[in-house]
């Protein structure tokens, strides 16, 4: 098979690049493009030989793109315009501008790419940006498939429901329907549990806490703390996730030699006291965790699960009657669980990144969480690439 010539747009820390490696497909990245200084540092650190363009996409001309002679585009356009929590500016949002520029550009390329893969948040499927994308694909003669997938579908205990579109340019001998139906067949093979024919028919299989929380808005300072209690339905859902043997256990993704460093990741007393009941707590034997977002390690609600290190302590015994306790007793109780954050390495593991991913020393832990939270699940994308290119 000939090497693909890939254009990686909004490359971030290189999630698509790692997915290509993971897929086993021969490839060459002709250019990776992003303007985020932190993720660019990380990308360059891990892929020193890949041409990384620190440029806005709108600043790159048709001519420049033509010169790259790429046959594949992989992209994760900014998702804030489409999240439920974001302002949903859709195509009016300035952050969608570069994506619209690409949609305008593709039909004018001297050779349109043979393959396109796009990743975005749940919510994109309803956007005008998606409508425009589909219109462009149809007009240019692509066949395409849209699906919603979470890493649990590939056995990874992390919810991160995302929209994916894979498109292939139709050759003279193919008709849209045939390719579409063969894609469908293959998608159900790769993701036996994912809905595949149409992204609107999806079962609500995954943690609702994770949906559309790609970029949660920062909490308002001085907001009163709400003590939210888990409902019976939540507890039932978690139990059934933890009993699902098609998904691996959290312990397979933990760092082995963390002991010395564990203190560093324990939740501070202030966080425990304020947010104890909002935490999503998992044990090493669990088969679930919620989506890690860019605010992990800084904000608590909806940013990702925390790990209970002392598994002998019963969560029920700690939380029962907690509200009536003095702060001091409350803290003593909560500390029995030894709750800690997942380390950036562990978050990377749960997102399917290989051990070879590393961070430059000057990138702080918080920046690492942020960069990872904005990235994608490598294993999921690798499977989709295999499907697209097979
Ligand atoms: C990227 O470009 C910006 C603006 O031109 C510049 O300030 C920044 O230093 C550049 N970053 C890198 C890593 O080259
Ligand atoms: C998205 O579109 C589907 C189908 O048109 C609709 O059922 C659903 O309510 C929409 N969701 C939102 C958030 O608009
Ligand atoms: C187990 O997990 C898979 C993948 O997420 C899911 O599709 C399936 O329905 C789950 N099985 C049960 C019994 O919940």
PDB file of N, CA, C and O in Angstrom, residues 152 156-160 207 210 241-242 250 280 282 286-292 304-306 342 350:
ATOM      1  N   UNK A 152     -15.653   3.187  25.501  1.00  0.00           N
ATOM      2  CA  UNK A 152     -16.160   1.947  26.090  1.00  0.00           C
ATOM      3  C   UNK A 152     -16.452   0.919  24.997  1.00  0.00           C
ATOM      4  O   UNK A 152     -16.336  -0.277  25.237  1.00  0.00           O
ATOM      5  N   UNK A 156     -12.349   0.298  26.575  1.00  0.00           N
ATOM      6  CA  UNK A 156     -11.618   1.208  27.469  1.00  0.00           C
ATOM      7  C   UNK A 156     -12.600   1.820  28.478  1.00  0.00           C
ATOM      8  O   UNK A 156     -13.636   2.345  28.078  1.00  0.00           O
ATOM      9  N   UNK A 157     -12.273   1.750  29.770  1.00  0.00           N
ATOM     10  CA  UNK A 157     -13.222   2.203  30.791  1.00  0.00           C
ATOM     11  C   UNK A 157     -13.285   3.723  30.934  1.00  0.00           C
ATOM     12  O   UNK A 157     -13.003   4.274  31.995  1.00  0.00           O
ATOM     13  N   UNK A 158     -13.579   4.395  29.878  1.00  0.00           N
ATOM     14  CA  UNK A 158     -13.682   5.854  29.906  1.00  0.00           C
ATOM     15  C   UNK A 158     -14.759   6.300  28.925  1.00  0.00           C
ATOM     16  O   UNK A 158     -14.785   5.843  27.792  1.00  0.00           O
ATOM     17  N   UNK A 159     -15.643   7.161  29.406  1.00  0.00           N
ATOM     18  CA  UNK A 159     -16.697   7.669  28.533  1.00  0.00           C
ATOM     19  C   UNK A 159     -16.218   8.939  27.860  1.00  0.00           C
ATOM     20  O   UNK A 159     -15.697   9.837  28.527  1.00  0.00           O
ATOM     21  N   UNK A 160     -16.372   8.980  26.592  1.00  0.00           N
ATOM     22  CA  UNK A 160     -16.004  10.177  25.846  1.00  0.00           C
ATOM     23  C   UNK A 160     -16.769  10.069  24.527  1.00  0.00           C
ATOM     24  O   UNK A 160     -16.203   9.739  23.489  1.00  0.00           O
ATOM     25  N   UNK A 207     -22.323   7.864  30.018  1.00  0.00           N
ATOM     26  CA  UNK A 207     -22.493   8.829  31.086  1.00  0.00           C
ATOM     27  C   UNK A 207     -23.022  10.150  30.581  1.00  0.00           C
ATOM     28  O   UNK A 207     -22.352  10.853  29.842  1.00  0.00           O
ATOM     29  N   UNK A 210     -20.923  13.242  30.731  1.00  0.00           N
ATOM     30  CA  UNK A 210     -19.816  13.484  29.819  1.00  0.00           C
ATOM     31  C   UNK A 210     -20.267  14.156  28.534  1.00  0.00           C
ATOM     32  O   UNK A 210     -19.478  14.734  27.825  1.00  0.00           O
ATOM     33  N   UNK A 241     -22.343  -0.684  34.615  1.00  0.00           N
ATOM     34  CA  UNK A 241     -21.085  -0.424  33.891  1.00  0.00           C
ATOM     35  C   UNK A 241     -19.935  -1.218  34.509  1.00  0.00           C
ATOM     36  O   UNK A 241     -19.119  -1.803  33.813  1.00  0.00           O
ATOM     37  N   UNK A 242     -19.909  -1.243  35.834  1.00  0.00           N
ATOM     38  CA  UNK A 242     -18.814  -1.948  36.508  1.00  0.00           C
ATOM     39  C   UNK A 242     -18.885  -3.468  36.358  1.00  0.00           C
ATOM     40  O   UNK A 242     -17.887  -4.159  36.551  1.00  0.00           O
ATOM     41  N   UNK A 250     -10.078  -0.241  35.436  1.00  0.00           N
ATOM     42  CA  UNK A 250      -9.261   0.963  35.600  1.00  0.00           C
ATOM     43  C   UNK A 250      -7.816   0.605  35.967  1.00  0.00           C
ATOM     44  O   UNK A 250      -6.863   1.235  35.517  1.00  0.00           O
ATOM     45  N   UNK A 280     -16.936  12.259  41.041  1.00  0.00           N
ATOM     46  CA  UNK A 280     -17.217  10.945  40.479  1.00  0.00           C
ATOM     47  C   UNK A 280     -16.054  10.051  40.912  1.00  0.00           C
ATOM     48  O   UNK A 280     -14.934  10.211  40.443  1.00  0.00           O
ATOM     49  N   UNK A 282     -14.085   6.486  41.442  1.00  0.00           N
ATOM     50  CA  UNK A 282     -13.953   5.107  40.942  1.00  0.00           C
ATOM     51  C   UNK A 282     -12.833   4.387  41.689  1.00  0.00           C
ATOM     52  O   UNK A 282     -11.902   5.010  42.191  1.00  0.00           O
ATOM     53  N   UNK A 286     -13.041  -0.809  39.065  1.00  0.00           N
ATOM     54  CA  UNK A 286     -14.187  -0.335  38.274  1.00  0.00           C
ATOM     55  C   UNK A 286     -13.919  -0.468  36.784  1.00  0.00           C
ATOM     56  O   UNK A 286     -12.776  -0.525  36.343  1.00  0.00           O
ATOM     57  N   UNK A 287     -14.992  -0.468  36.032  1.00  0.00           N
ATOM     58  CA  UNK A 287     -14.877  -0.541  34.570  1.00  0.00           C
ATOM     59  C   UNK A 287     -15.506   0.700  33.946  1.00  0.00           C
ATOM     60  O   UNK A 287     -16.125   0.651  32.896  1.00  0.00           O
ATOM     61  N   UNK A 288     -15.362   1.808  34.618  1.00  0.00           N
ATOM     62  CA  UNK A 288     -15.930   3.052  34.103  1.00  0.00           C
ATOM     63  C   UNK A 288     -15.152   4.238  34.640  1.00  0.00           C
ATOM     64  O   UNK A 288     -14.495   4.150  35.682  1.00  0.00           O
ATOM     65  N   UNK A 289     -15.198   5.343  33.927  1.00  0.00           N
ATOM     66  CA  UNK A 289     -14.758   6.642  34.434  1.00  0.00           C
ATOM     67  C   UNK A 289     -15.403   7.667  33.524  1.00  0.00           C
ATOM     68  O   UNK A 289     -15.782   7.339  32.404  1.00  0.00           O
ATOM     69  N   UNK A 290     -15.554   8.883  34.041  1.00  0.00           N
ATOM     70  CA  UNK A 290     -16.177   9.898  33.185  1.00  0.00           C
ATOM     71  C   UNK A 290     -15.101  10.647  32.392  1.00  0.00           C
ATOM     72  O   UNK A 290     -13.920  10.628  32.741  1.00  0.00           O
ATOM     73  N   UNK A 291     -15.573  11.284  31.355  1.00  0.00           N
ATOM     74  CA  UNK A 291     -14.724  12.009  30.417  1.00  0.00           C
ATOM     75  C   UNK A 291     -13.787  12.997  31.121  1.00  0.00           C
ATOM     76  O   UNK A 291     -14.209  13.766  31.978  1.00  0.00           O
ATOM     77  N   UNK A 292     -12.515  12.949  30.784  1.00  0.00           N
ATOM     78  CA  UNK A 292     -11.564  13.923  31.315  1.00  0.00           C
ATOM     79  C   UNK A 292     -11.585  15.147  30.406  1.00  0.00           C
ATOM     80  O   UNK A 292     -11.369  15.051  29.205  1.00  0.00           O
ATOM     81  N   UNK A 304     -13.941  14.960  35.230  1.00  0.00           N
ATOM     82  CA  UNK A 304     -13.291  13.655  35.183  1.00  0.00           C
ATOM     83  C   UNK A 304     -13.349  12.969  36.535  1.00  0.00           C
ATOM     84  O   UNK A 304     -13.542  13.625  37.555  1.00  0.00           O
ATOM     85  N   UNK A 305     -13.187  11.658  36.523  1.00  0.00           N
ATOM     86  CA  UNK A 305     -13.297  10.882  37.760  1.00  0.00           C
ATOM     87  C   UNK A 305     -12.057  11.043  38.634  1.00  0.00           C
ATOM     88  O   UNK A 305     -10.989  11.397  38.152  1.00  0.00           O
ATOM     89  N   UNK A 306     -12.223  10.745  39.936  1.00  0.00           N
ATOM     90  CA  UNK A 306     -11.066  10.649  40.833  1.00  0.00           C
ATOM     91  C   UNK A 306     -10.979   9.209  41.344  1.00  0.00           C
ATOM     92  O   UNK A 306     -11.965   8.466  41.307  1.00  0.00           O
ATOM     93  N   UNK A 342      -6.279  11.196  38.820  1.00  0.00           N
ATOM     94  CA  UNK A 342      -5.484  10.393  37.897  1.00  0.00           C
ATOM     95  C   UNK A 342      -4.319  11.263  37.455  1.00  0.00           C
ATOM     96  O   UNK A 342      -4.484  12.475  37.288  1.00  0.00           O
ATOM     97  N   UNK A 350      -5.810   6.184  29.483  1.00  0.00           N
ATOM     98  CA  UNK A 350      -7.245   5.984  29.268  1.00  0.00           C
ATOM     99  C   UNK A 350      -7.707   6.582  27.936  1.00  0.00           C
ATOM    100  O   UNK A 350      -8.763   6.243  27.430  1.00  0.00           O
TER     101      UNK A 350
END
